Short mmCIF file of C-alpha atoms and ligand atoms in Angstrom, two decimals:
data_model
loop_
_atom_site.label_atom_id
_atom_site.label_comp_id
_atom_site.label_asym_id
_atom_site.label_seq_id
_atom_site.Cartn_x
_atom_site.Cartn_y
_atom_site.Cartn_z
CA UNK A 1407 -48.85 -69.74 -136.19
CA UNK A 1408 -52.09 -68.07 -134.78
CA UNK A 1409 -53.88 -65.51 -137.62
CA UNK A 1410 -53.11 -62.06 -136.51
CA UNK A 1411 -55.30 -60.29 -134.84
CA UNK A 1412 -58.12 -57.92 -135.78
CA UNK A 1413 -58.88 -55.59 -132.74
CA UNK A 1414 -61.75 -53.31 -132.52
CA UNK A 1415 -61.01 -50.92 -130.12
CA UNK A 1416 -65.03 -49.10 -128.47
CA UNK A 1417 -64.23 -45.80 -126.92
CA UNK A 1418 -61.34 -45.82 -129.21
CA UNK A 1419 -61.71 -42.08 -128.92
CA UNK A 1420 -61.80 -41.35 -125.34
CA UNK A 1421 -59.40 -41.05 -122.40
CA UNK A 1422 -58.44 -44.69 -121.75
CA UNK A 1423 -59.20 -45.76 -125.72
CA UNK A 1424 -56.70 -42.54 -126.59
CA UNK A 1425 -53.95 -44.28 -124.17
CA UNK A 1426 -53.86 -47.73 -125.90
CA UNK A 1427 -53.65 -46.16 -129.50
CA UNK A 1428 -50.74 -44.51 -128.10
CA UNK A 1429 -49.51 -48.17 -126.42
CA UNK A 1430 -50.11 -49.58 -129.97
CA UNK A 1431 -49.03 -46.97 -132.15
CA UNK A 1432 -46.57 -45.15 -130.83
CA UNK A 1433 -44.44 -47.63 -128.07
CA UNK A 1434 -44.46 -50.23 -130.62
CA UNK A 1435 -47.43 -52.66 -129.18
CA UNK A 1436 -48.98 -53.53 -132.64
CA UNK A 1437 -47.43 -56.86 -133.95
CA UNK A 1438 -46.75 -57.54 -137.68
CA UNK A 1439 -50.01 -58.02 -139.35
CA UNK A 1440 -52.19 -56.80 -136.50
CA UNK A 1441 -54.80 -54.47 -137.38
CA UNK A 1442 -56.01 -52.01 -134.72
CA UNK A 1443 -59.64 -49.95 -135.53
CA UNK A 1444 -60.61 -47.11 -132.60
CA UNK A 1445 -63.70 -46.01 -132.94
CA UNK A 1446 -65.85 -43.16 -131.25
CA UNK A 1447 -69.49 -42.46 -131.35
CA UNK A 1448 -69.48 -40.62 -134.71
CA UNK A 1449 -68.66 -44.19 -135.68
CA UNK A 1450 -71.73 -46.16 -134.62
CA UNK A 1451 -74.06 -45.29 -131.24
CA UNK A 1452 -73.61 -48.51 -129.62
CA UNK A 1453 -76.67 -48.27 -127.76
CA UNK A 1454 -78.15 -48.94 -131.45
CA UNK A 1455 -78.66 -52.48 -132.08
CA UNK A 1456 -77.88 -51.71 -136.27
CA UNK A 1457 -75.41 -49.15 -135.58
CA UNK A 1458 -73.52 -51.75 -133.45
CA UNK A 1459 -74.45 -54.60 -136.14
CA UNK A 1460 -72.82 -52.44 -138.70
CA UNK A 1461 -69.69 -51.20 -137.44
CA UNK A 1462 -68.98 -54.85 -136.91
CA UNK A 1463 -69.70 -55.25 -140.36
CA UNK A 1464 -67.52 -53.00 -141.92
CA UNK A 1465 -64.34 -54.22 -139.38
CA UNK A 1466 -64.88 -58.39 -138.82
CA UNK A 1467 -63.07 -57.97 -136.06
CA UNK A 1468 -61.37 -60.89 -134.50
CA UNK A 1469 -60.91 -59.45 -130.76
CA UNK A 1470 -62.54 -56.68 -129.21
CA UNK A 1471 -61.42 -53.97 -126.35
CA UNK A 1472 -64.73 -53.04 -125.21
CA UNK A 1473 -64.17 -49.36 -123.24
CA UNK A 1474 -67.18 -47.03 -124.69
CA UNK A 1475 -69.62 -46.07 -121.64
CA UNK A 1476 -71.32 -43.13 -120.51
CA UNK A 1477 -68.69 -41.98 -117.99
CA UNK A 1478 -68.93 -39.31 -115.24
CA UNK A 1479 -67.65 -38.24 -111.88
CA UNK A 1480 -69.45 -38.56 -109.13
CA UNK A 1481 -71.50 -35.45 -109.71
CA UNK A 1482 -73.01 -36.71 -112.58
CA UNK A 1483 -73.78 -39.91 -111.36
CA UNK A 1484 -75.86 -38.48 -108.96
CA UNK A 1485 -78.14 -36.06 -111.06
CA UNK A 1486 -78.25 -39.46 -113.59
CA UNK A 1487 -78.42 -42.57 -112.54
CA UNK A 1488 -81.38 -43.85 -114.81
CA UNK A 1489 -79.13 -42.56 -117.83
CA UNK A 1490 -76.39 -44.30 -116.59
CA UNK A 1491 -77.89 -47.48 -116.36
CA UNK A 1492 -80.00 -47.70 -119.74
CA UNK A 1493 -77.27 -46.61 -121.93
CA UNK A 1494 -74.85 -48.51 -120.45
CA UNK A 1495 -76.85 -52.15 -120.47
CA UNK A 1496 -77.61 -50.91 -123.86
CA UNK A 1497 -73.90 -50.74 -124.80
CA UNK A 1498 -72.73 -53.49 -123.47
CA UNK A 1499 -75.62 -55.77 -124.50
CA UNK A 1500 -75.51 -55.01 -128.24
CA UNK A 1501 -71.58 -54.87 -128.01
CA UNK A 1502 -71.22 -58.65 -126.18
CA UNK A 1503 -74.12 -60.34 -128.24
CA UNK A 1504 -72.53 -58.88 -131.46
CA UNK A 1505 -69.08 -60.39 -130.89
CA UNK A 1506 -70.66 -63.50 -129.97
CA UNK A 1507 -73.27 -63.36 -133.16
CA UNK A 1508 -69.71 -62.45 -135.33
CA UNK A 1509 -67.77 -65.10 -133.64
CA UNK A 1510 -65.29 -62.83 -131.92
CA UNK A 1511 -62.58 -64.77 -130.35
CA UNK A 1512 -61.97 -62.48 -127.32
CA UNK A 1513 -63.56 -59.26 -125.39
CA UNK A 1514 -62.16 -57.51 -123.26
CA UNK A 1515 -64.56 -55.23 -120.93
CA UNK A 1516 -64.22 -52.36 -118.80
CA UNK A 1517 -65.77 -52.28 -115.42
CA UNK A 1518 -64.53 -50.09 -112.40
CA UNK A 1519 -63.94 -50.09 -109.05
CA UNK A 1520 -66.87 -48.06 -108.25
CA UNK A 1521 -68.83 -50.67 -108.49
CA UNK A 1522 -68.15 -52.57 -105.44
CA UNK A 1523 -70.20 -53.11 -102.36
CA UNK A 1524 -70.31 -50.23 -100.32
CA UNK A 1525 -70.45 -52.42 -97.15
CA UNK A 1526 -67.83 -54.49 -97.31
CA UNK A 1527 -64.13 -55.16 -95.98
CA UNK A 1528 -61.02 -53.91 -97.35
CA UNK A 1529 -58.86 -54.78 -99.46
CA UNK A 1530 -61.81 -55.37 -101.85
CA UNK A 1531 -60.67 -58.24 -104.62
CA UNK A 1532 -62.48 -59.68 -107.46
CA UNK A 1533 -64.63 -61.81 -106.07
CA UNK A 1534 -66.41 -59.46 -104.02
CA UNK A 1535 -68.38 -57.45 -107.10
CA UNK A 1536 -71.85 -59.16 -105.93
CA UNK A 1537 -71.40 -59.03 -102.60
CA UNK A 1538 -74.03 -55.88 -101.82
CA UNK A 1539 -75.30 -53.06 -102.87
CA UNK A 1540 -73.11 -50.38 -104.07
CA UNK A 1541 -72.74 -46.90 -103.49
CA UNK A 1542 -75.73 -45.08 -103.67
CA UNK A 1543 -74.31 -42.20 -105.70
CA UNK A 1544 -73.77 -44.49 -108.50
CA UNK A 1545 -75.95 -47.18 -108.35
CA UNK A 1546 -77.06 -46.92 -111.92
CA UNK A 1547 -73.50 -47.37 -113.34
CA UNK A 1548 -73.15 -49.79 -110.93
CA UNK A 1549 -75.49 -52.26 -111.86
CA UNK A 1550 -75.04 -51.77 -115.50
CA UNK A 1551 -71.71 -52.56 -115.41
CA UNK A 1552 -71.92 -55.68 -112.75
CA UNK A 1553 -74.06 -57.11 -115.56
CA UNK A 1554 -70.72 -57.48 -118.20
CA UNK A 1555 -69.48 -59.65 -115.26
CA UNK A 1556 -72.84 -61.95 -114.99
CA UNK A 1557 -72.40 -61.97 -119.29
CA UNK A 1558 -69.22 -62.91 -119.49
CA UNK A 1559 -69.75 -65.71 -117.52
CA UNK A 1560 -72.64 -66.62 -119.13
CA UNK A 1561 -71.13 -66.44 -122.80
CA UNK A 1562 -68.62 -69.11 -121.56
CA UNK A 1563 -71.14 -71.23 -119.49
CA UNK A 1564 -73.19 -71.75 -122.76
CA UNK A 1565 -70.94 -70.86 -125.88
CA UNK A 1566 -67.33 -71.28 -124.15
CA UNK A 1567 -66.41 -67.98 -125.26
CA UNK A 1568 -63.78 -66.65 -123.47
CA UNK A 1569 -64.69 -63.01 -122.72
CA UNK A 1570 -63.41 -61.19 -119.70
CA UNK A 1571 -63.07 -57.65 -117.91
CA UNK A 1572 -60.48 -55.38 -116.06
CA UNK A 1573 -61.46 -53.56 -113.31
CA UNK A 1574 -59.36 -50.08 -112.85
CA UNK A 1575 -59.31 -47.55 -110.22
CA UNK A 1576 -59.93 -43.93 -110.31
CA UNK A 1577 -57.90 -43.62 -114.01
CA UNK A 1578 -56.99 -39.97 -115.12
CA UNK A 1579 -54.09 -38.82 -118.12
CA UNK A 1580 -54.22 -37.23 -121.36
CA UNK A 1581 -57.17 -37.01 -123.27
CA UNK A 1582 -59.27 -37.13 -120.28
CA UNK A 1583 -62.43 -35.01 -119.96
CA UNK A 1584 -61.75 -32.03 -117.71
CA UNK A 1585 -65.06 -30.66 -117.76
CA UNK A 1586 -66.00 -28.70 -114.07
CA UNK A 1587 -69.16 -30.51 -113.56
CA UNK A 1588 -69.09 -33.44 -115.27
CA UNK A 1589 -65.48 -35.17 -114.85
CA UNK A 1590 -63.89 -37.07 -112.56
CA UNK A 1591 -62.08 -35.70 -109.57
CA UNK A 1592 -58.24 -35.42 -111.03
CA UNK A 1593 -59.26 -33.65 -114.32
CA UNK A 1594 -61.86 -31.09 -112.65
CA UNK A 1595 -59.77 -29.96 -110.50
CA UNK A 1596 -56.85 -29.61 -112.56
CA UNK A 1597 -59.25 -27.68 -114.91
CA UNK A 1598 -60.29 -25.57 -111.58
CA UNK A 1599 -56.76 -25.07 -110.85
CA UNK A 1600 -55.32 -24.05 -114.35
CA UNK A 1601 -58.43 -21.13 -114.21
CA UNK A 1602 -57.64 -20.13 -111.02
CA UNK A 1603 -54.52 -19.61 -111.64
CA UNK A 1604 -55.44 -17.46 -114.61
CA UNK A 1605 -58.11 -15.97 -113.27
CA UNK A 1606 -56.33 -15.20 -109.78
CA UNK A 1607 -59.20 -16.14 -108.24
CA UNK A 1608 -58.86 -19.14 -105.18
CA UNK A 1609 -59.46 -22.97 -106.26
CA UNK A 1610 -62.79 -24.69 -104.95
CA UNK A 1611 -62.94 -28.48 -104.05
CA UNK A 1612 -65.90 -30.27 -104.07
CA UNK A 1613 -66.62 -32.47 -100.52
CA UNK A 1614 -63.77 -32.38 -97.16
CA UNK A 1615 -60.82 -33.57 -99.41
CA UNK A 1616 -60.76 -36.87 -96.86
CA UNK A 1617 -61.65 -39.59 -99.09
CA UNK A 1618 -58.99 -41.94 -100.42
CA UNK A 1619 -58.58 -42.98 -103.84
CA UNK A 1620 -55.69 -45.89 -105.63
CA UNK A 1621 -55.18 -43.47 -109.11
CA UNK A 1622 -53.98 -45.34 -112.20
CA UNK A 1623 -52.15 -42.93 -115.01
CA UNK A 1624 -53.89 -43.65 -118.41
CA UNK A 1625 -51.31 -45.14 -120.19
CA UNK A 1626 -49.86 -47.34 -117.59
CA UNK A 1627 -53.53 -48.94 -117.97
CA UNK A 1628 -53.36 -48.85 -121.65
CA UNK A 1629 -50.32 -51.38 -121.49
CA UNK A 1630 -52.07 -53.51 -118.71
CA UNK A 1631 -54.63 -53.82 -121.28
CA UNK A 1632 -53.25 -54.86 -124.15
CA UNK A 1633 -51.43 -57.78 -122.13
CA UNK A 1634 -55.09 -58.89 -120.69
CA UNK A 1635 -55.62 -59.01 -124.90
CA UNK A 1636 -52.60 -60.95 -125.30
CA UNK A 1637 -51.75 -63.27 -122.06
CA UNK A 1638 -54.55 -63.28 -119.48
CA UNK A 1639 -56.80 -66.21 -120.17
CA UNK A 1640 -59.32 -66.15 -117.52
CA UNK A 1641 -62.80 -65.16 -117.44
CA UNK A 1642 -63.32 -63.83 -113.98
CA UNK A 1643 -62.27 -60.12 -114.09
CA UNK A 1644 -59.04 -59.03 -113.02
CA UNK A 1645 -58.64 -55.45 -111.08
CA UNK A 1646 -55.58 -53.11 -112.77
CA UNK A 1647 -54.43 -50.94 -109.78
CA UNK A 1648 -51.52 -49.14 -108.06
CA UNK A 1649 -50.57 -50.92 -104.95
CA UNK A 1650 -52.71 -50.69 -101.85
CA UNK A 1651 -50.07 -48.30 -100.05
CA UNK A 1652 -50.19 -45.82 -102.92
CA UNK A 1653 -53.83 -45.06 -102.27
CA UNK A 1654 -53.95 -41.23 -101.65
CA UNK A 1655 -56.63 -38.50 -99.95
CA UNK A 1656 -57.81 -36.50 -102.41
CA UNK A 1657 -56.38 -33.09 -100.25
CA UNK A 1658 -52.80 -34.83 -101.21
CA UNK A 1659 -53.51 -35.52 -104.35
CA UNK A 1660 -54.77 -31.47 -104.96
CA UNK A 1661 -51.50 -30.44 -103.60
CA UNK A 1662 -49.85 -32.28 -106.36
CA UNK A 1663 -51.68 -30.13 -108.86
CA UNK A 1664 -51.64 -27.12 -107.13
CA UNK A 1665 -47.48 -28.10 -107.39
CA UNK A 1666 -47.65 -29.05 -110.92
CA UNK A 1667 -49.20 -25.74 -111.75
CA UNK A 1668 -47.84 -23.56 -110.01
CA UNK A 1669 -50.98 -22.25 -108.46
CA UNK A 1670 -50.16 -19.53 -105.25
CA UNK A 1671 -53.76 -18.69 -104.60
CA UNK A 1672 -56.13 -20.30 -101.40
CA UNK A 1673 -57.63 -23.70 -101.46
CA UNK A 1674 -60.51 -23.96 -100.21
CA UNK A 1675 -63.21 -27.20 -99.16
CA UNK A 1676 -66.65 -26.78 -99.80
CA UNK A 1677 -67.98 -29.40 -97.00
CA UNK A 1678 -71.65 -29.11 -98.10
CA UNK A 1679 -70.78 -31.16 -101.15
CA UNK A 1680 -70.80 -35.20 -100.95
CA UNK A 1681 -67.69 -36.86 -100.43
CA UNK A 1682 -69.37 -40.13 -102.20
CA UNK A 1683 -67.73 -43.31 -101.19
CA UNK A 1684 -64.58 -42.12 -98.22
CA UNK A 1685 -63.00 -45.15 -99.94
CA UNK A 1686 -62.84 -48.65 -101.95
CA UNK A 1687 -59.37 -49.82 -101.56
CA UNK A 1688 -58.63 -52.28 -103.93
CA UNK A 1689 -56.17 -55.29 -104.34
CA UNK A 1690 -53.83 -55.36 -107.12
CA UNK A 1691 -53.09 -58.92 -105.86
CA UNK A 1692 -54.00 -61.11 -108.56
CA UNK A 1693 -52.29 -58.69 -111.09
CA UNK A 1694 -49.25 -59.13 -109.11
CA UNK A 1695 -49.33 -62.71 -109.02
CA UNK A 1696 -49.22 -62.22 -113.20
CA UNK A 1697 -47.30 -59.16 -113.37
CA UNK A 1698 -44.94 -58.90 -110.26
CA UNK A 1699 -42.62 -56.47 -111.72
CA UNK A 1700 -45.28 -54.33 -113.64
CA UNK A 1701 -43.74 -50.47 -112.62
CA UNK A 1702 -46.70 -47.68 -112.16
CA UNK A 1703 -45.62 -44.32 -112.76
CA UNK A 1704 -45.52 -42.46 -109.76
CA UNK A 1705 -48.41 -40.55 -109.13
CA UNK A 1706 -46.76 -36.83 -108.80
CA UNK A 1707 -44.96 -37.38 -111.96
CA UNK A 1708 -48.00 -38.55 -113.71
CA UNK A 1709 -49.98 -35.98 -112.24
CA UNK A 1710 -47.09 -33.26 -113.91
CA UNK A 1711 -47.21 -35.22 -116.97
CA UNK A 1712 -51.44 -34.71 -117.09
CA UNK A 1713 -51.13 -30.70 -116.58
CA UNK A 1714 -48.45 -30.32 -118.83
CA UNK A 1715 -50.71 -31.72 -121.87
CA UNK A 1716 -53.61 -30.17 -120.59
CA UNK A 1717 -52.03 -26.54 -120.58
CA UNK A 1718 -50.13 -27.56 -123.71
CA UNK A 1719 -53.92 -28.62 -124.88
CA UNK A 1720 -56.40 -26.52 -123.61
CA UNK A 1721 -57.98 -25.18 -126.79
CA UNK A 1722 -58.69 -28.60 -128.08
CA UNK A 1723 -59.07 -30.57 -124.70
CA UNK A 1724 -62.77 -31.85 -123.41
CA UNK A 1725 -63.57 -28.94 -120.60
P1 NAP B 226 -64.27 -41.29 -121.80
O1 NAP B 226 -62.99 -40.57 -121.87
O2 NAP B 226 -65.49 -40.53 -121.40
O3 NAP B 226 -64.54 -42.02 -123.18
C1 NAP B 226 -65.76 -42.68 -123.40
C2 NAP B 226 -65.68 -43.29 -124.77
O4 NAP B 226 -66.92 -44.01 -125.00
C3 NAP B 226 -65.54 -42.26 -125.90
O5 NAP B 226 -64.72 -42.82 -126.89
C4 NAP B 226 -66.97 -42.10 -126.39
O6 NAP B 226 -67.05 -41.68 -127.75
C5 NAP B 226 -67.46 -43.52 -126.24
N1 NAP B 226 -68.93 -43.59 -126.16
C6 NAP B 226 -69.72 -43.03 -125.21
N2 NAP B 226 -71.03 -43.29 -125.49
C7 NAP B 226 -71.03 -44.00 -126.66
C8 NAP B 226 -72.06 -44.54 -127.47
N3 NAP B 226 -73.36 -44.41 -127.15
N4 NAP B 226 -71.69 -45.18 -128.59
C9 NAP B 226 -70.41 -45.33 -128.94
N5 NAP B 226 -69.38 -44.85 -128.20
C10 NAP B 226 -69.69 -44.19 -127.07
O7 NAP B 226 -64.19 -42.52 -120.77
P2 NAP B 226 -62.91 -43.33 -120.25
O8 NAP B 226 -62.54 -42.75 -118.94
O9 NAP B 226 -61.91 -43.50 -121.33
O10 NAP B 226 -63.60 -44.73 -119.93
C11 NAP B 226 -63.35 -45.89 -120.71
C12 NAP B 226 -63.83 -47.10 -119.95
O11 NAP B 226 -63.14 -47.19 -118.71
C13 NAP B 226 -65.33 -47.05 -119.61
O12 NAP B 226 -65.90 -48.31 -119.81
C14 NAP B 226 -65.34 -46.68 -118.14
O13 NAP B 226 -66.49 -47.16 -117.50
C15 NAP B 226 -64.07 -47.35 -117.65
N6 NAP B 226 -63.46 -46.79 -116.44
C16 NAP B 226 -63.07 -45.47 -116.40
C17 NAP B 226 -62.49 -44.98 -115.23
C18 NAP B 226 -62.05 -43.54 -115.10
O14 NAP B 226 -61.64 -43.14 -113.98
N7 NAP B 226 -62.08 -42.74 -116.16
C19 NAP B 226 -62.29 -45.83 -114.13
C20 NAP B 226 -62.70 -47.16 -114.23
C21 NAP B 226 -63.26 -47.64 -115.40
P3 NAP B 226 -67.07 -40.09 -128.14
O15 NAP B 226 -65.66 -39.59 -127.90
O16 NAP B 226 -67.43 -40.06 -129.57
O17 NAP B 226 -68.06 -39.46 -127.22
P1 GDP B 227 -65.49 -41.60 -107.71
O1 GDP B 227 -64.07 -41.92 -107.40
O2 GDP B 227 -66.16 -42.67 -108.48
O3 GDP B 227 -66.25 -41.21 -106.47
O4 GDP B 227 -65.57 -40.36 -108.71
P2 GDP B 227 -64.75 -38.99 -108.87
O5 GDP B 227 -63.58 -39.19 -109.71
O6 GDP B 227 -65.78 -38.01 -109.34
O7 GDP B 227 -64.22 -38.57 -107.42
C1 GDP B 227 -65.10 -38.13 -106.44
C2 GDP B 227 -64.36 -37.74 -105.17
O8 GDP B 227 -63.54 -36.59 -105.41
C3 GDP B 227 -65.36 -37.34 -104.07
O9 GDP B 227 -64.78 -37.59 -102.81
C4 GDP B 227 -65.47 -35.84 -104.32
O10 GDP B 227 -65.92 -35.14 -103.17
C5 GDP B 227 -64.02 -35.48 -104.65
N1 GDP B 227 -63.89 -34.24 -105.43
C6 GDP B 227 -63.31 -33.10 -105.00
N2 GDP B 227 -63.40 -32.14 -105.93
C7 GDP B 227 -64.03 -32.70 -107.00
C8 GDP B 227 -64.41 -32.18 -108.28
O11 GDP B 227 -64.20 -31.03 -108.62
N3 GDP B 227 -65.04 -33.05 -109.13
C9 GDP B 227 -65.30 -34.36 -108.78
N4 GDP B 227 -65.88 -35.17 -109.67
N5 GDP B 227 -64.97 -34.86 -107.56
C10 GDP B 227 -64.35 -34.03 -106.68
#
């Protein structure tokens, strides 16, 4: 029988790390003599070489889900793109070399799909991630992330160790961060919404409301990831997305929340503001070869499911 496993969950405290502690803990996904360890930053600043060192230390972890990143919508990708890309090659340097240097038996990475060519054809698949520049808006990110790709590969070229990545969509759920300026799309504007509503002022969205976006629900990735811990065996990443029909424009996406809130007041498009990329369809193709049956939750009951907890939540959610 194979030891159990030791998993050291980075960005254990954030929105996607919150959604596979609840996959593990509370549907039952922890096996008998599995340990699970989510940590945040109070726990060690992974872009510290010792910090990182330590924390590795203390756990001995035999497999690692590798999530922690600076993370941003597309607002504050553009004011910092430098940041972006230092921290993150930072992070996922001393992370990677670390489980190799500790003799970690997996990783499992985090990229996203906004790191994709910005030129290219659709349905984008795996391997197109080199295949151009990408967006300009987040080229920092970008890059940074691309890199875990080039790693992985490189780990198993010269060590064999099999470490891989998952490539989600635009993810959003519980726990997310629904700060105005600084979040992504679903969780500012349900944060916009809620106040508006309160307020009784009208509801602001950033860019025409025409781009088109494939949105995951947090803890339908959460399970996704724990079976890439458990079952998938490659190293080339593998993209974790709704279907290519379910991709949405962000205007219908808004009326989802303005439905899920309740909100009566005006919506209104402020067209001076970027739309960033219109769109970067994705195919969930290879997951479907692996998962055929895998069910997403719908989008408008996810999307209920995500204001709920955040009204339910406000005092203590990121905003
Ligand atoms: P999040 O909610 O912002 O959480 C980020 C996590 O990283 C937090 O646990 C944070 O810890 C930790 N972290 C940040 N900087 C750190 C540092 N220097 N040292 C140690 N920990 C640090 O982000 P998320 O949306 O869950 O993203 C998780 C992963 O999914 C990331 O790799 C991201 O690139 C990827 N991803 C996200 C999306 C999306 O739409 N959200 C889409 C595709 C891919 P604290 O809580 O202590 O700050
Ligand atoms: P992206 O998917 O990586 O581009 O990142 P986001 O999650 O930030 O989504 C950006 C898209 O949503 C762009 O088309 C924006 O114009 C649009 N959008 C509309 N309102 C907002 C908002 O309040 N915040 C953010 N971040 N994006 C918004």
């Amino acid at each position: 029988m194979a030891a159990p496993m030791r998993v050291l969950v980075t960005g254990g405290s954030g929105l996607l790390g919150k959604a596979v502690e609840h996959v593990v803990l509370k549907e039952g996904g922890k096996l008998e003599g599995e340990e699970w360890v989510f940590l945040s930053s109070k726990d060690a600043d992974l872009t510290d070489l010792d910090q990182t060192k330590a924390v590795f230390e203390r756990y001995r972890p035999t497999h690692v889900i590798h999530l922690a990143a600076k993370v941003g919508g597309l607002y504050l990708h553009m004011r910092e793109n430098l940041h972006f890309l230092r921290d993150n090659l930072k992070i996922n340097d001393n992370v990677l070399e670390t489980a190799h240097q500790t003799g970690v038996t997996k990783v499992v990475s985090c990229l996203s799909s906004c790191i994709f060519p910005d030129k290219t054809t659709y349905p984008i698949d795996e391997t197109m991630i080199h295949n151009g520049p990408p967006h300009d808006s987040n080229f920092g990110y970008s890059h940074a992330k691309r890199m875990i790709d080039v790693q992985n590969r490189a780990y198993f070229a010269q060590y064999g160790r099999r470490y891989t990545a998952v490539i989600p969509t635009n993810v959003f759920g519980p726990y997310d961060n629904f700060n105005i300026e600084n979040g992504h799309v679903l969780s500012a504007l349900m944060n916009k919404t809620y106040k508006a509503k309160k307020e009784g002022t009208p509801v602001t969205v950033c860019g025409s409301g025409a781009p088109m976006r494939q949105f995951v629900y947090s803890l339908d990735l959460g399970r996704l990831i724990v079976w890439v811990l458990r079952e998938y065996d490659e190293i080339s990443p593998i993209i974790l997305s709704v279907n290519e029909e379910d991709e949405v424009r962000i205007r219908d996406a808004m009326g989802m929340i303005v439905e899920a809130l309740g909100f009566e007041g005006e919506v209104r498009y402020d067209t001076s503001l970027s739309d960033g990329q219109i769109k970067k369809t994705a195919s969930n193709a290879k997951l479907r070869r692996y998962r055929p049956d895998f069910t997403f939750t719908p989008l408008r009951e996810a999307i209920q499911m995500t204001c709920d907890w955040f009204a339910a939540n406000y005092d203590s959610a990121r905003t």
